Short mmCIF file of C-alpha atoms and ligand atoms in Angstrom, two decimals:
data_model
loop_
_atom_site.label_atom_id
_atom_site.label_comp_id
_atom_site.label_asym_id
_atom_site.label_seq_id
_atom_site.Cartn_x
_atom_site.Cartn_y
_atom_site.Cartn_z
CA MET A 167 103.08 -8.70 55.08
CA ARG A 168 101.43 -6.88 52.24
CA TYR A 169 101.11 -3.53 54.03
CA LEU A 170 104.30 -2.10 55.46
CA PRO A 171 103.62 0.44 58.24
CA LEU A 172 105.75 3.55 57.71
CA HIS A 173 105.45 6.66 59.85
CA PHE A 174 105.04 9.54 57.45
CA ASP A 175 106.56 12.95 58.22
CA LEU A 176 103.93 15.32 56.84
CA GLN A 177 105.09 18.49 58.56
CA GLY A 178 104.64 21.33 56.03
CA ARG A 179 104.16 18.94 53.12
CA ASP A 180 101.44 19.13 50.48
CA VAL A 181 98.48 16.79 50.78
CA LEU A 182 95.44 16.75 48.53
CA VAL A 183 91.99 15.92 49.87
CA VAL A 184 89.27 15.33 47.30
CA GLY A 185 85.87 15.91 48.91
CA GLY A 186 84.59 18.51 51.33
CA GLY A 187 81.95 16.78 53.44
CA GLU A 188 81.84 14.92 56.75
CA ILE A 189 84.07 11.98 55.73
CA ALA A 190 86.66 14.40 54.43
CA ARG A 191 86.47 16.42 57.64
CA ARG A 192 87.57 13.48 59.78
CA LYS A 193 90.59 12.81 57.60
CA ILE A 194 91.45 16.51 57.43
CA GLU A 195 91.47 16.75 61.23
CA LEU A 196 93.90 13.86 61.41
CA LEU A 197 96.12 15.30 58.70
CA LEU A 198 96.14 18.66 60.47
CA ARG A 199 97.55 17.01 63.58
CA SER A 200 100.56 15.95 61.53
CA GLY A 201 101.16 19.51 60.34
CA ALA A 202 100.40 18.84 56.67
CA HIS A 203 99.63 21.63 54.23
CA ILE A 204 96.22 20.70 52.86
CA THR A 205 94.52 21.46 49.57
CA VAL A 206 90.83 20.57 49.45
CA VAL A 207 89.18 20.22 46.08
CA SER A 208 85.42 19.84 45.86
CA PRO A 209 82.58 21.82 44.29
CA ASP A 210 80.89 21.79 47.71
CA ILE A 211 82.96 22.49 50.78
CA SER A 212 80.97 22.16 53.99
CA GLY A 213 80.97 24.85 56.65
CA PRO A 214 82.86 22.72 59.22
CA VAL A 215 85.61 21.85 56.72
CA ALA A 216 85.99 25.49 55.72
CA ALA A 217 86.06 26.46 59.40
CA ILE A 218 88.87 24.09 60.38
CA LEU A 219 90.95 25.13 57.39
CA GLN A 220 90.58 28.86 57.85
CA GLU A 221 94.31 29.49 58.01
CA LYS A 222 95.94 30.87 54.88
CA ILE A 223 98.41 28.01 54.50
CA HIS A 224 95.57 25.73 53.40
CA VAL A 225 93.87 25.97 50.03
CA LEU A 226 90.15 25.50 49.42
CA ASN A 227 89.38 24.88 45.77
CA ARG A 228 85.71 24.91 44.95
CA GLN A 229 86.08 23.05 41.68
CA VAL A 230 85.57 19.53 40.43
CA TYR A 231 88.55 17.23 40.74
CA ALA A 232 91.01 17.09 37.81
CA PRO A 233 94.34 15.21 37.51
CA GLY A 234 96.14 18.55 37.43
CA PHE A 235 95.79 18.80 41.24
CA LEU A 236 98.06 15.81 41.83
CA PRO A 237 101.62 16.75 40.84
CA GLY A 238 103.73 17.83 43.80
CA LYS A 239 101.47 16.18 46.37
CA CYS A 240 103.01 13.59 48.68
CA LEU A 241 99.66 12.03 49.56
CA VAL A 242 96.12 12.16 48.24
CA VAL A 243 92.95 11.22 50.08
CA ALA A 244 89.70 10.71 48.17
CA ALA A 245 86.71 11.15 50.47
CA THR A 246 83.78 11.75 48.15
CA ASP A 247 80.55 9.75 47.88
CA ASP A 248 80.98 9.62 44.10
CA GLU A 249 82.53 6.30 43.06
CA THR A 250 83.59 7.56 39.64
CA VAL A 251 85.55 10.42 41.17
CA ASN A 252 87.13 8.12 43.78
CA GLU A 253 88.16 5.69 41.05
CA ALA A 254 89.60 8.47 38.90
CA VAL A 255 91.65 9.83 41.82
CA SER A 256 92.96 6.35 42.58
CA ARG A 257 93.89 5.65 38.95
CA ASP A 258 95.60 9.03 38.39
CA ALA A 259 97.52 8.84 41.66
CA LYS A 260 98.75 5.32 40.97
CA HIS A 261 99.85 6.46 37.52
CA LEU A 262 101.88 9.33 39.00
CA GLY A 263 103.19 7.27 41.91
CA VAL A 264 101.46 9.45 44.55
CA PRO A 265 100.33 7.41 47.58
CA VAL A 266 96.54 7.33 47.59
CA ASN A 267 93.88 6.54 50.14
CA VAL A 268 90.24 6.19 49.19
CA VAL A 269 88.02 6.17 52.25
CA ASP A 270 86.27 2.81 52.76
CA SER A 271 87.59 1.31 49.48
CA PRO A 272 90.68 -0.78 50.29
CA ALA A 273 90.91 -1.98 46.68
CA LEU A 274 91.47 1.58 45.45
CA CYS A 275 94.15 2.40 48.05
CA THR A 276 97.90 2.15 47.99
CA VAL A 277 97.99 3.30 51.63
CA THR A 278 95.47 2.86 54.43
CA PHE A 279 94.95 4.83 57.62
CA PRO A 280 95.67 2.71 60.68
CA ALA A 281 94.01 3.04 64.07
CA ILE A 282 96.35 5.24 66.08
CA ILE A 283 97.46 5.27 69.68
CA ASP A 284 98.93 8.71 70.15
CA ARG A 285 101.43 9.16 72.95
CA GLU A 286 103.48 11.67 71.03
CA PRO A 287 106.35 11.18 70.31
CA LEU A 288 105.43 7.52 70.69
CA ILE A 289 102.93 6.59 67.99
CA ILE A 290 101.49 3.11 67.61
CA SER A 291 99.54 2.17 64.53
CA VAL A 292 97.24 -0.82 64.14
CA GLY A 293 95.92 -1.92 60.78
CA SER A 294 94.11 -4.84 59.19
CA ALA A 295 94.51 -3.90 55.53
CA GLY A 296 91.07 -2.34 55.70
CA LEU A 297 89.51 -5.78 56.24
CA ALA A 298 88.43 -5.65 59.86
CA PRO A 299 88.05 -2.08 61.13
CA VAL A 300 86.09 -3.10 64.24
CA LEU A 301 88.78 -5.59 65.25
CA THR A 302 91.41 -2.94 64.65
CA ARG A 303 89.62 -0.54 66.97
CA PHE A 304 89.26 -3.29 69.57
CA VAL A 305 93.02 -3.90 69.54
CA ARG A 306 93.63 -0.19 69.72
CA GLU A 307 91.47 0.10 72.84
CA LEU A 308 93.31 -2.83 74.38
CA ILE A 309 96.63 -1.05 73.91
CA GLU A 310 95.21 2.31 75.02
CA ARG A 311 94.17 0.75 78.29
CA THR A 312 97.50 -0.82 79.13
CA LEU A 313 99.76 1.98 78.00
CA PRO A 314 100.21 4.75 80.56
CA GLU A 315 99.35 8.23 79.33
CA ARG A 316 102.65 9.44 80.70
CA ILE A 317 104.68 7.13 78.50
CA SER A 318 104.99 10.13 76.20
CA VAL A 319 106.93 11.93 78.95
CA LEU A 320 109.23 8.91 79.15
CA ALA A 321 109.72 8.90 75.38
CA LYS A 322 110.64 12.60 75.44
CA TYR A 323 113.00 12.01 78.35
CA LEU A 324 114.81 9.21 76.50
CA GLY A 325 115.02 11.40 73.41
CA SER A 326 116.57 14.22 75.43
CA ARG A 327 119.21 11.88 76.93
CA ARG A 328 120.16 10.18 73.66
CA GLU A 329 123.26 12.23 72.96
CA LYS A 330 124.60 11.94 76.47
CA LEU A 331 123.90 8.21 76.46
CA LYS A 332 125.93 7.87 73.29
CA LYS A 333 128.86 9.66 74.93
CA VAL A 334 128.75 7.63 78.13
CA PHE A 335 128.11 4.23 76.55
CA THR A 336 130.04 4.38 73.32
CA ASP A 337 129.18 1.00 71.85
CA ILE A 338 125.65 0.35 70.72
CA GLU A 339 125.33 -2.98 72.55
CA SER A 340 126.10 -1.56 76.01
CA ARG A 341 123.76 1.34 75.27
CA ARG A 342 120.95 -1.05 74.43
CA ARG A 343 121.58 -3.15 77.56
CA ARG A 344 121.60 -0.07 79.76
CA THR A 345 118.38 1.32 78.28
CA GLU A 346 116.69 -2.05 78.78
CA ALA A 347 117.84 -2.19 82.40
CA PHE A 348 116.63 1.39 82.83
CA MET A 349 113.17 0.51 81.51
CA ALA A 350 112.81 -2.15 84.21
CA SER A 351 114.22 0.13 86.92
CA PRO A 352 112.49 2.79 89.06
CA GLY A 353 114.12 5.29 86.71
CA ALA A 354 111.42 4.68 84.11
CA GLU A 355 108.67 5.57 86.59
CA LEU A 356 110.64 8.59 87.79
CA ALA A 357 111.03 9.84 84.23
CA MET A 358 107.29 9.36 83.66
CA SER A 359 106.59 11.48 86.75
CA GLY A 360 108.72 14.25 85.29
CA GLU A 361 111.62 13.61 87.71
CA GLY A 362 114.28 13.59 85.00
CA GLU A 363 117.22 14.32 87.28
CA LYS A 364 116.40 11.47 89.63
CA ALA A 365 115.84 9.20 86.64
CA ASP A 366 119.36 10.09 85.40
CA ILE A 367 120.84 8.29 88.39
CA HIS A 368 119.40 5.05 87.01
CA LEU A 369 120.26 5.76 83.42
CA PHE A 370 123.89 6.73 83.98
CA ALA A 371 124.93 4.98 87.22
CA ASP A 372 128.19 3.00 87.04
CA ASP A 373 126.56 -0.08 88.52
CA ILE A 374 122.80 -0.20 88.16
CA SER A 375 122.52 -3.42 90.19
CA THR A 376 123.36 -1.59 93.44
CA LEU A 377 120.40 0.80 93.12
CA ALA A 378 117.23 0.36 95.15
CA GLY A 379 113.97 -0.87 93.68
CA GLU A 380 110.68 0.89 94.26
CA VAL A 381 107.32 0.49 95.94
CA TYR A 382 103.85 0.99 94.50
CA LEU A 383 101.19 1.54 97.12
CA VAL A 384 98.09 0.66 95.19
CA GLY A 385 94.40 0.76 96.07
CA ALA A 386 92.78 -2.44 94.82
CA GLY A 387 89.19 -1.28 95.28
CA PRO A 388 86.55 -3.08 97.35
CA GLY A 389 86.54 -6.44 95.57
CA ASP A 390 85.25 -6.38 92.02
CA PRO A 391 88.36 -6.54 89.78
CA ASP A 392 86.60 -4.37 87.20
CA LEU A 393 86.87 -1.53 89.70
CA LEU A 394 90.68 -1.53 89.53
CA THR A 395 92.10 1.62 87.99
CA LEU A 396 94.11 1.48 84.76
CA ARG A 397 97.15 2.60 86.72
CA ALA A 398 96.68 -0.23 89.23
CA LEU A 399 96.54 -2.76 86.40
CA GLN A 400 99.65 -1.35 84.76
CA LEU A 401 101.64 -1.60 88.00
CA MET A 402 100.23 -5.08 88.71
CA GLN A 403 101.90 -6.12 85.46
CA LYS A 404 105.14 -4.43 86.37
CA ALA A 405 105.80 -5.56 89.95
CA ASN A 406 107.80 -8.69 90.68
CA VAL A 407 106.79 -8.96 94.36
CA VAL A 408 103.28 -8.39 95.68
CA LEU A 409 102.28 -7.92 99.32
CA TYR A 410 98.56 -8.15 99.93
CA ASP A 411 96.12 -8.60 102.78
CA ASN A 412 92.64 -9.94 103.54
CA LEU A 413 90.67 -7.25 101.81
CA VAL A 414 92.24 -7.93 98.43
CA SER A 415 89.94 -10.36 96.64
CA PRO A 416 91.30 -13.48 94.87
CA ARG A 417 89.82 -12.21 91.61
CA VAL A 418 91.88 -9.05 91.93
CA LEU A 419 95.03 -11.09 92.63
CA ASP A 420 94.37 -13.01 89.42
CA ARG A 421 95.26 -9.86 87.51
CA VAL A 422 98.79 -9.72 88.95
CA ARG A 423 101.64 -10.69 86.63
CA ARG A 424 101.87 -14.49 86.54
CA ASP A 425 105.51 -14.80 87.56
CA ALA A 426 105.34 -12.33 90.47
CA THR A 427 105.89 -13.60 94.02
CA LEU A 428 102.76 -13.15 96.14
CA GLU A 429 103.09 -12.68 99.87
CA PHE A 430 100.17 -12.55 102.30
CA VAL A 431 100.66 -10.02 105.08
CA GLY A 432 97.16 -9.80 106.54
CA LYS A 433 95.25 -11.31 109.39
CA ARG A 434 93.94 -14.81 109.06
CA SER A 435 92.25 -16.69 111.86
CA GLY A 436 94.60 -19.20 113.48
CA TYR A 437 97.70 -17.37 112.18
CA LYS A 438 99.66 -14.63 113.82
CA SER A 439 99.05 -11.49 111.79
CA THR A 440 101.95 -9.51 110.40
CA ASN A 441 102.15 -6.30 112.40
CA GLN A 442 102.46 -2.91 110.73
CA GLU A 443 106.13 -2.36 111.67
CA ASP A 444 107.03 -5.70 110.12
CA ILE A 445 105.21 -4.78 106.90
CA ASN A 446 106.98 -1.42 106.78
CA GLU A 447 110.35 -3.13 107.27
CA LEU A 448 109.56 -5.76 104.67
CA LEU A 449 108.67 -3.10 102.10
CA VAL A 450 111.94 -1.30 102.73
CA ARG A 451 114.03 -4.49 102.62
CA LEU A 452 112.46 -5.80 99.42
CA ALA A 453 112.94 -2.46 97.68
CA GLN A 454 116.54 -2.22 98.88
CA GLU A 455 117.14 -5.61 97.29
CA GLY A 456 116.14 -4.03 93.98
CA ASN A 457 112.58 -5.37 93.68
CA ARG A 458 109.57 -3.63 92.21
CA VAL A 459 107.23 -4.13 95.12
CA LEU A 460 103.48 -3.79 94.83
CA ARG A 461 101.71 -3.18 98.10
CA LEU A 462 98.09 -3.95 97.26
CA LYS A 463 95.55 -2.61 99.70
CA GLY A 464 91.79 -3.00 99.76
CA GLY A 465 89.87 0.11 98.72
CA ASP A 466 91.99 3.23 98.85
CA PRO A 467 95.41 3.13 100.54
CA PHE A 468 94.88 6.45 102.30
CA ILE A 469 91.42 5.72 103.73
CA PHE A 470 91.74 3.64 106.89
CA GLY A 471 94.55 1.86 105.11
CA ARG A 472 97.65 2.88 107.09
CA GLY A 473 99.16 4.02 103.83
CA GLY A 474 100.58 7.06 105.61
CA GLU A 475 102.65 4.88 107.92
CA GLU A 476 104.01 2.82 105.07
CA ILE A 477 105.15 5.82 103.07
CA THR A 478 106.73 7.38 106.14
CA ALA A 479 109.01 4.34 106.38
CA LEU A 480 109.82 4.61 102.66
CA ILE A 481 110.54 8.35 102.84
CA GLU A 482 112.90 7.77 105.79
CA LYS A 483 114.89 5.23 103.79
CA LYS A 484 114.71 7.29 100.56
CA ILE A 485 112.97 4.51 98.64
CA PRO A 486 111.16 5.74 95.52
CA PHE A 487 107.44 5.05 95.70
CA GLN A 488 104.13 6.05 94.25
CA VAL A 489 100.60 5.92 95.60
CA VAL A 490 97.70 4.96 93.37
CA PRO A 491 94.21 5.74 94.67
CA GLY A 492 91.54 3.09 94.65
CA ILE A 493 87.78 3.06 94.95
CA THR A 494 87.14 3.12 98.64
CA ALA A 495 84.61 0.69 100.17
CA ALA A 496 82.10 3.49 100.83
CA ALA A 497 82.01 4.55 97.17
CA GLY A 498 82.01 0.98 95.82
CA CYS A 499 79.47 -0.51 98.24
CA ALA A 500 77.11 2.46 98.00
CA ALA A 501 77.11 2.34 94.22
CA TYR A 502 76.57 -1.43 94.07
CA ALA A 503 73.82 -1.24 96.69
CA GLY A 504 72.10 1.63 94.86
CA ILE A 505 72.49 4.12 97.69
CA PRO A 506 73.61 7.65 96.78
CA LEU A 507 75.92 8.90 99.53
CA THR A 508 74.65 12.45 99.13
CA HIS A 509 71.35 13.66 97.73
CA ARG A 510 70.06 17.15 97.08
CA GLU A 511 67.11 16.79 99.44
CA LEU A 512 68.21 14.09 101.86
CA SER A 513 71.87 14.54 102.65
CA GLN A 514 74.23 17.45 102.25
CA SER A 515 77.36 15.75 103.53
CA VAL A 516 78.96 12.39 104.03
CA ARG A 517 81.51 11.31 106.58
CA PHE A 518 83.71 8.26 106.61
CA VAL A 519 84.43 7.18 110.18
CA THR A 520 85.96 4.16 111.81
CA GLY A 521 83.53 2.19 113.94
CA HIS A 522 86.21 -0.05 115.37
CA PRO A 523 85.26 -0.66 119.01
CA LYS A 524 87.70 -0.55 121.92
CA ASN A 525 86.56 -2.55 124.94
CA GLY A 526 83.12 -2.86 123.35
CA GLN A 527 82.71 0.92 123.01
CA VAL A 528 83.05 3.09 119.96
CA ASP A 529 84.56 6.42 120.91
CA LEU A 530 83.61 9.19 118.46
CA ALA A 531 82.40 12.79 118.37
CA TRP A 532 78.79 11.56 118.48
CA LYS A 533 77.17 14.96 118.64
CA GLU A 534 78.62 15.85 115.23
CA LEU A 535 77.42 12.60 113.69
CA SER A 536 73.89 12.85 114.95
CA HIS A 537 72.45 15.61 112.76
CA ALA A 538 69.62 14.69 110.42
CA ASN A 539 70.32 14.85 106.68
CA GLU A 540 73.91 13.76 106.93
CA THR A 541 75.28 10.44 105.82
CA VAL A 542 77.69 8.61 108.08
CA VAL A 543 79.61 5.62 106.76
CA PHE A 544 81.20 3.34 109.33
CA TYR A 545 84.18 1.25 108.32
CA MET A 546 85.09 -1.69 110.60
CA GLY A 547 81.85 -1.12 112.47
CA LEU A 548 80.12 -4.50 112.74
CA GLY A 549 81.58 -5.38 116.17
CA GLY A 550 80.46 -2.03 117.54
CA LEU A 551 77.09 -1.88 115.78
CA ALA A 552 74.97 -1.90 118.95
CA SER A 553 77.08 0.83 120.50
CA ILE A 554 77.00 2.94 117.30
CA CYS A 555 73.19 2.84 117.08
CA GLN A 556 72.74 3.53 120.76
CA GLN A 557 75.11 6.52 120.77
CA LEU A 558 73.60 8.12 117.67
CA VAL A 559 70.11 7.96 119.16
CA ALA A 560 71.37 9.15 122.56
CA HIS A 561 72.90 12.19 120.83
CA GLY A 562 69.72 13.14 119.01
CA ARG A 563 69.53 11.17 115.78
CA ASP A 564 66.02 9.86 115.10
CA ALA A 565 65.67 6.18 116.04
CA GLY A 566 63.85 5.64 112.75
CA THR A 567 66.86 6.78 110.68
CA PRO A 568 67.48 4.15 108.02
CA VAL A 569 70.63 2.04 108.16
CA ALA A 570 72.15 -0.33 105.59
CA ILE A 571 74.75 -2.99 106.21
CA ILE A 572 76.58 -4.07 103.11
CA SER A 573 78.47 -7.32 103.39
CA LYS A 574 81.22 -8.26 100.92
CA GLY A 575 80.27 -5.29 98.82
CA THR A 576 80.84 -5.33 95.02
CA THR A 577 81.66 -9.07 95.04
CA PRO A 578 79.31 -11.81 93.76
CA GLU A 579 78.49 -12.57 97.44
CA GLN A 580 77.37 -9.03 98.22
CA GLN A 581 74.41 -8.84 100.62
CA VAL A 582 72.56 -5.73 101.73
CA PHE A 583 70.59 -5.63 104.99
CA LYS A 584 68.39 -2.68 105.76
CA GLY A 585 66.74 -1.50 108.96
CA THR A 586 66.74 1.52 111.25
CA LEU A 587 68.94 2.61 114.15
CA GLU A 588 66.41 0.80 116.33
CA THR A 589 66.14 -2.48 114.42
CA ILE A 590 69.39 -3.07 112.55
CA THR A 591 71.35 -4.65 115.41
CA GLY A 592 68.78 -7.43 115.73
CA ILE A 593 68.60 -7.90 111.96
CA ALA A 594 72.40 -8.21 111.72
CA ALA A 595 72.57 -10.72 114.56
CA ARG A 596 69.83 -12.92 113.09
CA ALA A 597 71.37 -12.84 109.60
CA GLN A 598 74.89 -13.67 110.86
CA VAL A 599 76.32 -11.04 108.56
CA GLN A 600 79.70 -11.90 107.02
CA SER A 601 82.60 -9.46 107.05
CA PRO A 602 83.88 -7.25 105.59
CA THR A 603 80.90 -5.06 106.17
CA LEU A 604 80.19 -1.42 105.72
CA ILE A 605 77.48 0.44 107.61
CA ILE A 606 75.69 3.39 106.05
CA VAL A 607 73.51 5.53 108.29
CA GLY A 608 71.26 8.22 106.85
CA GLU A 609 68.08 9.17 105.06
CA VAL A 610 69.77 8.33 101.71
CA VAL A 611 69.48 4.62 102.50
CA ASP A 612 65.76 4.83 101.79
CA PHE A 613 66.02 7.55 99.17
CA ASN A 614 63.65 5.90 96.72
CA ARG A 615 60.98 5.02 99.26
CA SER A 616 59.31 8.44 99.24
N1 SAH B 2073 91.27 1.14 102.74
C1 SAH B 2073 89.99 0.49 102.73
C2 SAH B 2073 89.40 0.35 104.10
C3 SAH B 2073 90.17 -0.50 105.04
S1 SAH B 2073 89.40 -0.66 106.61
C4 SAH B 2073 89.04 1.25 101.80
O1 SAH B 2073 89.36 2.37 101.36
O2 SAH B 2073 87.98 0.72 101.48
C5 SAH B 2073 88.54 -2.16 106.42
C6 SAH B 2073 87.05 -1.93 106.39
O3 SAH B 2073 86.66 -1.51 105.09
C7 SAH B 2073 86.23 -3.16 106.61
O4 SAH B 2073 86.11 -3.44 108.00
C8 SAH B 2073 84.89 -2.75 106.02
O5 SAH B 2073 84.22 -1.88 106.88
C9 SAH B 2073 85.34 -1.94 104.83
N2 SAH B 2073 85.33 -2.74 103.60
C10 SAH B 2073 86.37 -2.95 102.77
N3 SAH B 2073 85.99 -3.70 101.70
C11 SAH B 2073 84.68 -3.94 101.85
C12 SAH B 2073 83.70 -4.64 101.09
N4 SAH B 2073 84.02 -5.25 99.94
N5 SAH B 2073 82.44 -4.69 101.53
C13 SAH B 2073 82.11 -4.08 102.70
N6 SAH B 2073 82.98 -3.41 103.45
C14 SAH B 2073 84.25 -3.33 103.05
#
C-alpha cells in the first residue's frame, strides 16, 4: 500500500492554494468544508473564487507564486495550468516537508484527494493513487447507493453514548461485542430514525438476546427490480427472514440477502392461501423471536396492500417496525406503457380504485368516477371488467372513452391492450390477458393521438 489514507483535521489550519481559476475553485470548496484557513496565491483570481472566499479569515494574494508562501502551511494544493509553476510548488513543498497535491499530476503529489462519501461524522474515502479516477468514482457511487443517508445520525448517536458505554462495559472486548450486537439489532434502525432513547434499550440492556427483533414493511414496486428504492435494497440486505407474496417478482427476490430465509405467504392455485390474520401473527412471532423480518409487498404497502392491518398487529405487540414506500402499480405501469396519469388538457385528477368484484358486481361510487377528463385506475379489476365498463357508461361516461389494460406491467412480459369502454371487454377476452393487470380509463390513454 503506497498511499496511506489519513483523515486530516484541517479545522482552522493554514492551507495554501496556488491558482485562482476553475480547477482551484473546486478544491477550495472542498477545503472550505473542512474548515481550513485558505490562502490563495495567483496573479489572476477569478470572480467565483473571490466570491467564495469573501470572509476575512481567508487571504487572497494577487501575486505570482514564490517559495516564501509555504512555511507554516500544513497542506499546499497547486491548481494552475502552468506546468513550471506546478513543478516548482511540488519541489519546494517536498523540500520543506509540506504535503503537496498537484491537480491531475500524480507524479508531483505527496498526497492525493480521494473520492469522498460524506456522512459526517462518518467519512469514507476511495482512492486509486490517481491512476483510475473514473473507477474511483464508480466505487464511490456504489457505496453511496448502499449506505443509508441516516447513517450519520447513527454515527452521532454512537459518539454521544461512548462515555456511558465505557462506564457500563468496562473492558474493551465486551464493549466491542455489545456494539456489534447493537448494530445488528433494531436499536441501530431506531438510532437512525432519531429515536435515541428507544435505541438505548438495545445498547445497554442486560441481556440483548431477550429483546424483540423488528419488521420492515417494504414496497417492492410493480416488478422491475430497478424500480426498487435504495431503502428497500438496504433492508433487503439486512433482513434474515423474508415474507413475500405473488406480486413480488422473482427478479426482485434475487436481490434479497443470499442467506435469508424466504417464505411464501401469498395465493397460489392449488394451495390454500395464507390468510391475513395468519400473516399478522407470523410477523409478530418472528419478530418476537428476535428476527429482522422483511415483509415484501408488491407496489406500495399502503395502496391496496393491507399494510395498515399488518402494522396494527405490530403496534399492538409493541414490535418496532418501519414502512418503506414503493412504486405503486399505477405509477409503474403507466410510465412503462407511456400513459401520463394526468395531463394539462386531458385529465385534472387521477383516482386509484379497487375493481375487485363481489358476486360478479363491482360496487363503487360510479357517479363520481364517470366525469370526463378524469383518470380512473382500477386495481384488481380484470374479473369485473365488463361490469366496470357498463357502470361507467350507465353513469354518463362516454362509451368512446379510451381504456388500457396493462398486463404484467414493468416486467419483460408486459403487454398493453387498448380499446374503449365499449370494446375493451371483448379485446381482453380474445387476448386471454394474463394477470396481474391494471386498467386505466381516461382520455390520457390516447393522449398522443390528437
Ligand atoms: N400494493 C400494490 C397493489 C396490490 S393489489 C401496489 O401498490 O401496486 C393487486 C393489484 O395490483 C393487481 O390485481 C393489479 O391490478 C395491480 N398490479 C400489481 N402489480 C402489477 C403489475 N406488475 N402489472 C399490472 N398490474 C399490477
